[in-house]
Tab-separated table of C-alpha atoms in Angstrom:
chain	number	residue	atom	x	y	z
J	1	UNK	CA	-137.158	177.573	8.452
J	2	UNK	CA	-134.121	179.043	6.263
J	3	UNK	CA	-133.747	178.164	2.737
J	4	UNK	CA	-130.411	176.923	4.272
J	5	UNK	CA	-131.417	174.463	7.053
J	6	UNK	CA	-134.265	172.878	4.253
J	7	UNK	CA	-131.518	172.139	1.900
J	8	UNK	CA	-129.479	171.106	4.521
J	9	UNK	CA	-132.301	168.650	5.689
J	10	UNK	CA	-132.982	167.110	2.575
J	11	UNK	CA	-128.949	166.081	2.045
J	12	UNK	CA	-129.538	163.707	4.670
J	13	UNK	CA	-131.753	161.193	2.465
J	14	UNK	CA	-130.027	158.935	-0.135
J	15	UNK	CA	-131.984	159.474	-3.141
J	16	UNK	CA	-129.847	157.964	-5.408
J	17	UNK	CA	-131.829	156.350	-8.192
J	18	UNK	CA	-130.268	153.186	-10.628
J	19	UNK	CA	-130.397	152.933	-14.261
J	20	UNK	CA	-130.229	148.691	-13.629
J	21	UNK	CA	-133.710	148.998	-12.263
J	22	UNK	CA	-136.978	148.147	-14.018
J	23	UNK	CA	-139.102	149.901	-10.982
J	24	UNK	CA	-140.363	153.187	-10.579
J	25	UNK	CA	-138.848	154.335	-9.221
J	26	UNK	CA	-135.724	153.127	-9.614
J	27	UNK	CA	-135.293	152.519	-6.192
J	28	UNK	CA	-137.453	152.340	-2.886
J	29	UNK	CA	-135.091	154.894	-1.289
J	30	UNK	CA	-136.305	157.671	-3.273
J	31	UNK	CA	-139.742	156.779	-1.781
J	32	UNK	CA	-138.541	157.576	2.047
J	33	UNK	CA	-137.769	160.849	1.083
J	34	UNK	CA	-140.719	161.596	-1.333
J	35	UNK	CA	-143.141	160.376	1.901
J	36	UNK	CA	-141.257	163.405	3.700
J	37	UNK	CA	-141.773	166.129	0.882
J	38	UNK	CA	-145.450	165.201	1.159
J	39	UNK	CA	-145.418	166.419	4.730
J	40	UNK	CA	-144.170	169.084	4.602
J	41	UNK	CA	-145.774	170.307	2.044
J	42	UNK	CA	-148.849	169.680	4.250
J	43	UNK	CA	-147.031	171.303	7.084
J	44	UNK	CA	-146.593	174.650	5.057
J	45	UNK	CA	-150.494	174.773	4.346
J	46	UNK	CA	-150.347	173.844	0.866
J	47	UNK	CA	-153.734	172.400	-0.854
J	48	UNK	CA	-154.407	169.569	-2.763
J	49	UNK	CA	-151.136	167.541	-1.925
J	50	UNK	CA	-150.768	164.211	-3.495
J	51	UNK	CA	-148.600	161.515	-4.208
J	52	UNK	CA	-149.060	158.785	-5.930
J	53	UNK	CA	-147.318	155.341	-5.790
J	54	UNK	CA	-145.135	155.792	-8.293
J	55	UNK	CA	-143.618	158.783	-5.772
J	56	UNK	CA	-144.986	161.575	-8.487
J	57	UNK	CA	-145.855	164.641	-5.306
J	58	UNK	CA	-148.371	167.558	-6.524
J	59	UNK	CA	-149.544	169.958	-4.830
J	60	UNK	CA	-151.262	173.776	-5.581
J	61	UNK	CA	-150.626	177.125	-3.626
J	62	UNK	CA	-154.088	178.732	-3.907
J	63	UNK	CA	-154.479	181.928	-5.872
J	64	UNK	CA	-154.743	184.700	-3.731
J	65	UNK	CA	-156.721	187.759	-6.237
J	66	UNK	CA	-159.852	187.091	-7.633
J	67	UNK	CA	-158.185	188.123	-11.423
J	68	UNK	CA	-158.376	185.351	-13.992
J	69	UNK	CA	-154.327	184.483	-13.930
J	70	UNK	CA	-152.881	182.076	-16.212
J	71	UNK	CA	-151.585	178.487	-13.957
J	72	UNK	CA	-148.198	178.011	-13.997
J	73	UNK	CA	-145.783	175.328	-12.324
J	74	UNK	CA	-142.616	174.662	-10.597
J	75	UNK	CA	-141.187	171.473	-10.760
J	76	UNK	CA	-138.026	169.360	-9.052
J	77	UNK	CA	-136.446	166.031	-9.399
J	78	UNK	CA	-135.489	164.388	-5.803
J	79	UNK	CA	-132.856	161.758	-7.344
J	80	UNK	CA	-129.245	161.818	-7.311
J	81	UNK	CA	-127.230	160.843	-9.898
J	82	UNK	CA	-125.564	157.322	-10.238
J	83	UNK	CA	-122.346	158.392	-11.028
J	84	UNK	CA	-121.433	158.742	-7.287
J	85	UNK	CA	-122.708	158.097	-3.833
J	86	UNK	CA	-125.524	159.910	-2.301
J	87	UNK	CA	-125.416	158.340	1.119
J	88	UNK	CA	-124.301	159.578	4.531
J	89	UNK	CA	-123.674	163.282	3.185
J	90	UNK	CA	-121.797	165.097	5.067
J	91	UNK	CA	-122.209	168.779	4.201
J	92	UNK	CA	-120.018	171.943	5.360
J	93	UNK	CA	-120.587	175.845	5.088
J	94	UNK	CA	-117.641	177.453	4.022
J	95	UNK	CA	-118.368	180.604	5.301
J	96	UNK	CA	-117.246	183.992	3.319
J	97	UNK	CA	-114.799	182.100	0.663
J	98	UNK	CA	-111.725	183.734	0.379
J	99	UNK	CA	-111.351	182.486	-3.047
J	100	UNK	CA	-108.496	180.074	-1.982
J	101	UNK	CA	-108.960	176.364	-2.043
J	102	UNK	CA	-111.331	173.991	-0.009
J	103	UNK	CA	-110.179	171.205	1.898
J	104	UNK	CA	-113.036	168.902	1.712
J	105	UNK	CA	-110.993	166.250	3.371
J	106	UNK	CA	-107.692	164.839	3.485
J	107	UNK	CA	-106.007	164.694	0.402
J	108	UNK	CA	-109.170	165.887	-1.551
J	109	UNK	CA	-108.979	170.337	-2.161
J	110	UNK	CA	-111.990	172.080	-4.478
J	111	UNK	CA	-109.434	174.570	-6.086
J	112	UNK	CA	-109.832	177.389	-8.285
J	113	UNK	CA	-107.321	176.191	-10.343
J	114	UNK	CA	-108.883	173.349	-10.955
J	115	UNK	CA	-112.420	174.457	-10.800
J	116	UNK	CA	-112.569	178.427	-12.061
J	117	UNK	CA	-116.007	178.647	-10.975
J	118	UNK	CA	-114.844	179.093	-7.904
J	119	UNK	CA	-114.105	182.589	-8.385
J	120	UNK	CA	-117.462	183.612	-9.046
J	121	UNK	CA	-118.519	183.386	-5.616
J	122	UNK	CA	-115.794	184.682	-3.211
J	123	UNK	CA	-117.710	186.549	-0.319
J	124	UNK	CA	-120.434	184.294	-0.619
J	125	UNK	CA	-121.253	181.435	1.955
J	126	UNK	CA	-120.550	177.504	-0.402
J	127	UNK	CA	-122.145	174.323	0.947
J	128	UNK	CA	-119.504	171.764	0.183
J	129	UNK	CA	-119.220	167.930	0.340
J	130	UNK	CA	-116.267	166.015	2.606
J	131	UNK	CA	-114.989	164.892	-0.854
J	132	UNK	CA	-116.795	161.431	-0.437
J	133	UNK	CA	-120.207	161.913	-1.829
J	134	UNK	CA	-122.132	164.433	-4.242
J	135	UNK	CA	-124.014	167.241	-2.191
J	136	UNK	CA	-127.156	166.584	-3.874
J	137	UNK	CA	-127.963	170.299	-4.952
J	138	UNK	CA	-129.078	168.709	-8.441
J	139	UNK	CA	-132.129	168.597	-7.583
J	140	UNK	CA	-132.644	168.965	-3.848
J	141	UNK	CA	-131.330	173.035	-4.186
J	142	UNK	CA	-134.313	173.343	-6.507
J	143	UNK	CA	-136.593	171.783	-4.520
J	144	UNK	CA	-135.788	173.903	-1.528
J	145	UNK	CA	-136.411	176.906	-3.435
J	146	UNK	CA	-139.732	176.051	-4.340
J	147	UNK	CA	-140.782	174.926	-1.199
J	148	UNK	CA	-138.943	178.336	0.261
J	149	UNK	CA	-140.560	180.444	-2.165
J	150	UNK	CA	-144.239	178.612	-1.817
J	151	UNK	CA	-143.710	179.464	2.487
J	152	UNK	CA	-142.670	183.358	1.517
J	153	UNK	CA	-145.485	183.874	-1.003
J	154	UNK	CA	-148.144	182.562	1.773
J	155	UNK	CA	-146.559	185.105	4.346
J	156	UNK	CA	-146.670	187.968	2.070
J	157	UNK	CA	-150.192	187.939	0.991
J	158	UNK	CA	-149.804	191.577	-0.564
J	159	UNK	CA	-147.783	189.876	-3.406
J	160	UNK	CA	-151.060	189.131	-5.574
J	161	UNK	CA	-150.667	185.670	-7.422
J	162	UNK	CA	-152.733	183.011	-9.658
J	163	UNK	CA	-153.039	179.302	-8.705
J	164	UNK	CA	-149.647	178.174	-8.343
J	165	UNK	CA	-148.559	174.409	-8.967
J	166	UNK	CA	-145.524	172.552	-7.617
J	167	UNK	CA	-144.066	169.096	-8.816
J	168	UNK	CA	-141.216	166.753	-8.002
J	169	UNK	CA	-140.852	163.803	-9.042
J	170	UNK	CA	-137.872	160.479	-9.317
J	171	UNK	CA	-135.465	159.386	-11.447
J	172	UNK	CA	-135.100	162.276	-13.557
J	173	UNK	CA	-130.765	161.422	-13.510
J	174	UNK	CA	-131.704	158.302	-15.247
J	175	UNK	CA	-133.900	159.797	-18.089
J	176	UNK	CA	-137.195	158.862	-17.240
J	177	UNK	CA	-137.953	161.614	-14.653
J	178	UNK	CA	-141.057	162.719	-16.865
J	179	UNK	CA	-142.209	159.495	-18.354
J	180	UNK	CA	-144.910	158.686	-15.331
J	181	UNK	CA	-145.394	162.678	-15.072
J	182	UNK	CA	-149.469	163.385	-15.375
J	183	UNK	CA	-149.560	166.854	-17.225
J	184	UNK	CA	-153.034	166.583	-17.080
J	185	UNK	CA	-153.409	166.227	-13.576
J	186	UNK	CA	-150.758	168.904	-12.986
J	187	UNK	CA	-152.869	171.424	-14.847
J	188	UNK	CA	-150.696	174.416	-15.525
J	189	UNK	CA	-150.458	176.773	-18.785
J	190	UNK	CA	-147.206	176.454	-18.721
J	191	UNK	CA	-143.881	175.695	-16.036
J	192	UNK	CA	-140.540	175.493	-15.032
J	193	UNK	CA	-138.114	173.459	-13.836
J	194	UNK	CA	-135.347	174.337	-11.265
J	195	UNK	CA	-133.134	172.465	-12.521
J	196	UNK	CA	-130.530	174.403	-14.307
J	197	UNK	CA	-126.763	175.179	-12.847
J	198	UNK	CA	-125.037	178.674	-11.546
J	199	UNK	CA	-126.964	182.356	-10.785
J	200	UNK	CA	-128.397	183.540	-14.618
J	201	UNK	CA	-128.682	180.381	-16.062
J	202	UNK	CA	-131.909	180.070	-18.306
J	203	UNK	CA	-132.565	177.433	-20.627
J	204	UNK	CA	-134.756	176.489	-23.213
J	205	UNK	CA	-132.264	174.230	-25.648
J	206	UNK	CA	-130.942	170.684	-24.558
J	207	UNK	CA	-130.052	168.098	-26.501
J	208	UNK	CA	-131.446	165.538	-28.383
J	209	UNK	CA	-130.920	162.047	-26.504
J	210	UNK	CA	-130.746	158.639	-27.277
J	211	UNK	CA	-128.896	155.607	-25.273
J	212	UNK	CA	-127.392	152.576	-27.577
J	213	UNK	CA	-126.969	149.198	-26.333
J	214	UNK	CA	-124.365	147.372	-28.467
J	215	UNK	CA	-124.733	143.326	-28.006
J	216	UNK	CA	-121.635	141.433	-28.857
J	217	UNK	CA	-121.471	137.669	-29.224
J	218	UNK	CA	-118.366	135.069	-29.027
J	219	UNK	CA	-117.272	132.081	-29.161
J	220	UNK	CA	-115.254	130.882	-26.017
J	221	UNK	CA	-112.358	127.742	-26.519
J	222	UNK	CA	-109.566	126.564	-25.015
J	223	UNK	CA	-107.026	129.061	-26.032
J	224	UNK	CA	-104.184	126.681	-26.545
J	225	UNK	CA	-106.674	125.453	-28.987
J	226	UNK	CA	-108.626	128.572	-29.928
J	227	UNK	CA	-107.386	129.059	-34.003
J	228	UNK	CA	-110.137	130.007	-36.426
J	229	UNK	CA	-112.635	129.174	-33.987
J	230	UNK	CA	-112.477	131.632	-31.012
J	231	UNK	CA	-114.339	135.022	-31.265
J	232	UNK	CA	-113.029	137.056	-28.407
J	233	UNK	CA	-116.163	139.725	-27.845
J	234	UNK	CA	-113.479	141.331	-25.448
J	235	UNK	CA	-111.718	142.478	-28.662
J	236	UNK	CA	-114.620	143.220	-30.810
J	237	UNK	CA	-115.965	145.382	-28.077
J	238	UNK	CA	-112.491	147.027	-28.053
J	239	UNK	CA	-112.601	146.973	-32.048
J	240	UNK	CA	-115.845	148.583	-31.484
J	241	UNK	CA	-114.912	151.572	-29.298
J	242	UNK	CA	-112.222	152.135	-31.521
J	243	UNK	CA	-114.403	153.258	-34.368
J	244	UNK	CA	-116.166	155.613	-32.418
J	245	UNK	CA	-115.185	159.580	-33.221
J	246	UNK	CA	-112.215	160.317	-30.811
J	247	UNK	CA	-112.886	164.190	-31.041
J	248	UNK	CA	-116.400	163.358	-30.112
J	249	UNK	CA	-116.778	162.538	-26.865
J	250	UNK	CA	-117.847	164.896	-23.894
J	251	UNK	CA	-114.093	165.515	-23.159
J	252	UNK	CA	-113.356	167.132	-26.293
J	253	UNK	CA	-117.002	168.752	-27.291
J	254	UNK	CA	-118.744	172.048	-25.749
J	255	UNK	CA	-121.729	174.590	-26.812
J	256	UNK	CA	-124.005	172.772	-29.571
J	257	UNK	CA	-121.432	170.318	-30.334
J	258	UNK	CA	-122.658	166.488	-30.083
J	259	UNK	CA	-120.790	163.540	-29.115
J	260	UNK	CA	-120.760	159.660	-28.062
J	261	UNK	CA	-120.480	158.932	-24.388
J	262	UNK	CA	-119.654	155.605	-23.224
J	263	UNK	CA	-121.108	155.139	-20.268
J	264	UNK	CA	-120.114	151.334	-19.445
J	265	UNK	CA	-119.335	148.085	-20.507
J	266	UNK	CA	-119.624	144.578	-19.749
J	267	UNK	CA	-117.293	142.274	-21.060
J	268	UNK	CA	-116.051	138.803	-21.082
J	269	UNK	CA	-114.585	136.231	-24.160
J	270	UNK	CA	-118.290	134.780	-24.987
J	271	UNK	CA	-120.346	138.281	-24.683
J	272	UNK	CA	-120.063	142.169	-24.405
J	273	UNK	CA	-122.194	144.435	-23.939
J	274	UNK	CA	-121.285	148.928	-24.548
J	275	UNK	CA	-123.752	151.019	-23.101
J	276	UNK	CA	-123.526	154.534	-24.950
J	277	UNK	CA	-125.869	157.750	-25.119
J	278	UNK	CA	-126.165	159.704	-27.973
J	279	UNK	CA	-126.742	163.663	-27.733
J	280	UNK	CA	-126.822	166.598	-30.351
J	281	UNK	CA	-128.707	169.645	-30.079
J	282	UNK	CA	-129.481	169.706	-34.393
J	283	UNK	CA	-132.179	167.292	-34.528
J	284	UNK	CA	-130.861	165.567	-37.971
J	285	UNK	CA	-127.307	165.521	-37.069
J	286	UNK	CA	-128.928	163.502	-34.239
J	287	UNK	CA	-130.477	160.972	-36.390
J	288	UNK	CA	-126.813	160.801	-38.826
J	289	UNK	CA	-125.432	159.784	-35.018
J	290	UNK	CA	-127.673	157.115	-34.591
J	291	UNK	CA	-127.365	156.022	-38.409
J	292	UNK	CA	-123.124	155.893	-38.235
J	293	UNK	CA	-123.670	153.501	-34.844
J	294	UNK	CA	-126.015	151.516	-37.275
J	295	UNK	CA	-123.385	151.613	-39.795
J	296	UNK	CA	-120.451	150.328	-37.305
J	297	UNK	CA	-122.470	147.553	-36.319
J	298	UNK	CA	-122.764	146.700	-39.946
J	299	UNK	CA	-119.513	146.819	-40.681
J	300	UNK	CA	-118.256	144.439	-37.593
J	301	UNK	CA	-121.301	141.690	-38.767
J	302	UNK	CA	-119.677	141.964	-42.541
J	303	UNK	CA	-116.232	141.108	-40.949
J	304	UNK	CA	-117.322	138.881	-38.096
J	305	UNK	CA	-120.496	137.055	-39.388
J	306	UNK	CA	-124.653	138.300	-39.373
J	307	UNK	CA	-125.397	138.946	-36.028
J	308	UNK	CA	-122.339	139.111	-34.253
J	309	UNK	CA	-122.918	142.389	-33.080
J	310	UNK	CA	-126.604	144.100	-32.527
J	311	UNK	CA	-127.389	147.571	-31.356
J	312	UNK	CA	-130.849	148.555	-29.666
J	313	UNK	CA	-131.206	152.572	-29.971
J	314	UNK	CA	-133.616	153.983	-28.058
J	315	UNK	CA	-134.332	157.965	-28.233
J	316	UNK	CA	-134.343	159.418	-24.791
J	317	UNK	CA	-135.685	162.933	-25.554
J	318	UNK	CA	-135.699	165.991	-27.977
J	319	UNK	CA	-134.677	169.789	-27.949
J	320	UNK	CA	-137.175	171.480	-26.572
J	321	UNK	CA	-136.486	174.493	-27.930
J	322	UNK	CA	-139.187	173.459	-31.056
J	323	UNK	CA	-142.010	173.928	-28.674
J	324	UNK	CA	-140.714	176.906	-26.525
J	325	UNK	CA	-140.443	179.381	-29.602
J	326	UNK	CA	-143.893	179.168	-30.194
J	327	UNK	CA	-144.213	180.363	-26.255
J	328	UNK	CA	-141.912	182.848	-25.720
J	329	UNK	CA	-143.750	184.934	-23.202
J	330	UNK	CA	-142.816	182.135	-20.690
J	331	UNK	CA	-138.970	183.247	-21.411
J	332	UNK	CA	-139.740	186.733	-21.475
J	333	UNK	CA	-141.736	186.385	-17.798
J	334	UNK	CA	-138.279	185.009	-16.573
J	335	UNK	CA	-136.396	187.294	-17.793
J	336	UNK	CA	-137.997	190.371	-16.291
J	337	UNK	CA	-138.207	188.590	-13.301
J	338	UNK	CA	-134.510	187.976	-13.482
J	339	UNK	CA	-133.852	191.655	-14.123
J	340	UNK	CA	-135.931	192.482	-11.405
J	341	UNK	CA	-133.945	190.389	-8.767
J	342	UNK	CA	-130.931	191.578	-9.533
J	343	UNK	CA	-129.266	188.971	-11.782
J	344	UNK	CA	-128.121	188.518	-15.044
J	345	UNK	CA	-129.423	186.008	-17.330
J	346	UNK	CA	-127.198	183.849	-19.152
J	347	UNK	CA	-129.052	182.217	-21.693
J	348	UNK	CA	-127.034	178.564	-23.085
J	349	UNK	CA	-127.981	175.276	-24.364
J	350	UNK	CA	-127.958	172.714	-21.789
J	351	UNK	CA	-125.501	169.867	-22.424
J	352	UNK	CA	-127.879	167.480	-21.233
J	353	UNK	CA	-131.409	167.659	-21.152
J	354	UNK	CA	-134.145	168.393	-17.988
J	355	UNK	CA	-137.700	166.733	-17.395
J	356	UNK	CA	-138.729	169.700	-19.299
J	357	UNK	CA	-137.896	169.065	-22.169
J	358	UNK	CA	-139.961	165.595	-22.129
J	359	UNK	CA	-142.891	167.568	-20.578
J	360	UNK	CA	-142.534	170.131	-23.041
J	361	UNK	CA	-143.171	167.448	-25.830
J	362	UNK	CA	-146.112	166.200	-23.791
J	363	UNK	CA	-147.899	169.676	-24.624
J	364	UNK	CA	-146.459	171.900	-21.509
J	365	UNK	CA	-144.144	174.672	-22.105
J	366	UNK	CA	-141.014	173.975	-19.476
J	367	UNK	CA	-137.560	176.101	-19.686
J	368	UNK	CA	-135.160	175.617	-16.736
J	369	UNK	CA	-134.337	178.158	-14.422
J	370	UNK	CA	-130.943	178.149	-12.451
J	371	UNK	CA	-130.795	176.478	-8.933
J	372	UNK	CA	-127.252	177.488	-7.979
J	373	UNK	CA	-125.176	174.153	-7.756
J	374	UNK	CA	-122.133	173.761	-9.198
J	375	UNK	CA	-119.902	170.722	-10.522
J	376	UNK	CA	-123.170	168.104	-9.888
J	377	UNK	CA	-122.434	164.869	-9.796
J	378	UNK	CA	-118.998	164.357	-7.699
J	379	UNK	CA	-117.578	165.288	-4.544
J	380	UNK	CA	-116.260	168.717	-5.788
J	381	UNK	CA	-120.013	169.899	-5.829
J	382	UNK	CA	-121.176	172.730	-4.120
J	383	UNK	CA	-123.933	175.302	-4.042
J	384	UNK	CA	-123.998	179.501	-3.047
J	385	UNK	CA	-126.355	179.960	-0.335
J	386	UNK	CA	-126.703	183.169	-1.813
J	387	UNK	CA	-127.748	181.860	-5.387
J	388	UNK	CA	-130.057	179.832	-3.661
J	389	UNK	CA	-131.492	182.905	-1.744
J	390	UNK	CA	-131.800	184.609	-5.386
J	391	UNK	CA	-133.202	181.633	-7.116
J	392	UNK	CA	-136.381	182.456	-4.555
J	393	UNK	CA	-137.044	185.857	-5.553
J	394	UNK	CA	-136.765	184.467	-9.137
J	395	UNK	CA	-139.621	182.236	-8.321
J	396	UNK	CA	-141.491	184.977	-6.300
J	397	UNK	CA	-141.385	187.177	-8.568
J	398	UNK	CA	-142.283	184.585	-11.671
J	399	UNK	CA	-145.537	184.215	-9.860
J	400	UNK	CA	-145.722	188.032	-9.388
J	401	UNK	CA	-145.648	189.045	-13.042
J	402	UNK	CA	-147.768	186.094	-14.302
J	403	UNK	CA	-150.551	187.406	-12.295
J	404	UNK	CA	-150.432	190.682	-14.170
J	405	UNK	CA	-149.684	188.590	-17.693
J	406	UNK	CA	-152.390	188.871	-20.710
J	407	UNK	CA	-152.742	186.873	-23.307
C-alpha cells in the first residue's frame, strides 16, 4: 500500500475527540479507529503490539544489527480537532496544482490569495477537503508516515537499525493526548512526534499552556422590577471580556508572542461561564498571564460583591525546550537526516504545543518533526503528497543514523 491510499483510508473514520467529555478518551469513536491501527500494525509484521483500554497503541519494529543502538520512538495522535467536523470526509487529489485556486465546493475556493501557502507547492499533487469538514492530516498524515516508513524499513533490511518504537494515542487536540501515555512501557531513549506542519518544520519550543474557567454569578428578577437588585452575569461576562488585552489575542500575536484566547462562553442573566487558554512561550510572562486573569477577577468581586466572579486556572503544559537543550543530539540526528533527504529545516516555535512537550516533562526527550498538512483544523486544509512522501525518508533515515549514534 501507498503512503497515499493509507492516508486516504484513515480519513474515513471520525476521530473527532470533545473537550465536554470526562472519558478517555473523549469519545468512543476514537476507539473504532484505534481497534483498526492495531491491525494493521499486526498486518505489517510488527512485534509486541498493544493497546490498552484507554486506546494508548504500542508497538516495536525489531532491531535488525546486532550493535548496541540507542531506542528511539515515533509517535501520532489519531484525534481531530473540535473546532470542525471530522465526519463523512470527503477527500480529493488535486493533481499537479497549477497554483490557481481550488474549488472545494460550491461557493467555498482554497485561494492563494487567501492562503499564500499555496504557492509553495505548485507541481505537487494536494489532498483537499469538499469545504465541509477538516481533512484530518493533523494527525492521521503523521500516522501514515510512520506506519509507511515502519513497512519500507522491514523491506529494506540492508538499512541497519536499533529497536524502533511507535505510539499513537487520543485526544491529543484537547490537551490531554499524553496524560494516560506510559513512558515507561514505551521504553525509548528518546522520540518524536509527527506532528508538526509544512516540509522543514522542526520543533523543539511550544508554548506554555494553561485553560481558565471564569464562573460568573447573578441575580435574575423581573426586569420591570429589576433596580438595585438584578446582576445581569450576561454583562459582567461582557464587562469581563472587555478587560482582556485587545492586541493579545491569536489574531493580532505571532512568533514568541503570547496571548488570551477565548474559546467559548456560556451565558444567561443568573450565570456565565468564559472558557479561555492561556499560552506564552517565556515561562514567567506565563505565570504574570495567569496572575492579571487573577487580578480581573478581583477587580469585578471589589465592584460586584466577594464571589461574584471565580476563575479555576489549570496549567496545560510547558515549553519543552528546558529539557531538549540538555539533548541536543536528538535535534542534531534530525537535522542531518533532513539534509540528507533533501529538505530544508525550518526551525520555529510552535504556537501551540504537541504531546511532546508533556512527554518531554515526563523524562523523554520529544521534538516534532513536520507531517506536511497545512491550515489544520477547517475545511481549507490540505496536505502535499509529496511532503508526505519526504516526511518518510525523514523517518527512515532518523532510524538510519541513530543506529550509527554514540554516546
Amino acid at each position: 500500500m501507498d503512503i497515499t491510499q493509507r492516508f486516504l483510508n484513515y480519513t474515513q473514520f471520525d476521530t473527532q475527540s470533545s473537550e465536554e467529555s470526562t472519558t478517555v478518551p473523549s469519545t468512543d469513536k476514537q476507539l473504532v479507529f484505534a481497534k483498526y491501527l492495531k491491525e494493521e500494525l499486526e498486518h505489517e509484521g510488527l512485534s509486541d503490539v498493544e493497546m490498552d483500554d484507554m486506546g494508548y497503541i504500542y508497538a516495536t519494529l525489531k532491531a535488525n544489527t546486532k550493535k548496541k543502538t540507542p531506542t528511539i520512538g515515533f509517535i501520532s495522535h489519531y484525534d481531530t480537532s473540535p473546532d470542525c467536523s471530522g465526519a463523512n470526509i470527503k477527500p480529493r487529489i488535486v493533481r499537479n496544482y497549477d497554483g490557481g485556486d481550488i474549488v472545494l465546493s460550491e461557493g467555498i475556493v482554497s485561494s492563494p490569495a487567501k492562503f499564500p501557502e499555496l504557492k509553495a507547492h505548485v507541481g505537487e499533487d494536494l489532498i483537499v477537503t469538499d469545504g465541509t469538514t477538516l481533512l484530518g492530516a493533523d494527525d492521521k498524515a503523521g500516522i501514515a508516515e510512520i506506519v509507511q516508513a515502519m513497512c519500507w524499513l522491514r523491506d529494506h533490511d540492508e538499512v541497519k537499525h536499533g529497536d524502533i518504537r511507535v505510539a499513537f494515542n487520543p485526544d491529543e487536540e484537547i490537551g490531554m493526548g499524553a496524560h494516560h501515555f506510559d513512558v515507561e512501557r514505551f521504553g525509548c531513549d528518546w522520540a518524536y512526534t509527527m506532528d508538526g506542519g509544512d516540509l522543514g518544520d522542526l520543533e523543539f519550543e511550544n508554548f506554555n499552556a494553561a485553560s481558565a474557567k471564569i464562573h460568573i454569578k447573578g441575580v435574575s428578577v423581573h426586569p420591570g422590577y429589576a433596580k438595585g437588585k438584578m446582576v445581569n452575569a450576561n454583562r459582567l461576562a461582557a464587562e469581563f471580556v472587555a478587560m482582556m488585552p485587545a492586541d493579545e489575542t491569536p489574531e493580532e500575536t505571532e512568533g514568541y508572542e503570547g496571548f488570551y484566547h477565548l474559546l467559548g462562553m456560556q451565558s444567561g442573566i443568573e450565570q456565565a461561564t468564559l472558557s479561555y487558554i492561556i499560552r506564552d512561550h517565556d515561562r514567567d510572562r506565563f505565570e504574570d498571564r495567569k496572575h492579571f486573569v487573577e487580578k480581573c477577577v478581583e477587580q469585578m468581586n471589589e465592584k460586584y460583591g466577594d464571589g461574584m466572579v471565580k476563575a479555576e486556572i489549570k496549567d496545560q503544559y510547558y515549553n519543552m525546550k528546558e529539557k531538549i537543550d540538555p539533548n541536543m543530539h536528538v535535534i542534531d540526528i534530525v537535522l542531518t537526516a533532513m539534509q540528507e533527504s533533501g529538505v530544508t529545516p525550518r526551525v520555529e516555535p510552535i504556537r501551540g504545543g504537541t504531546d511532546g512537550a508533556q512527554l518531554s516533562f515526563k523524562g523523554l526527550p520529544c521534538p516534532n518533526i513536520f507531517a506536511g498538512g497545512v491550515n489544520f483544523h477547517g475545511p481549507y486544509e490540505f496536505i502535499s503528497i509529496q511532503v508526505m512522501e519526504k516526511a518518510v525518508n525523514v523517518i527512515t533515515k532518523i532510524c538510519e543514523i541513530t543506529a550509527e549514534y554514540n554516546d
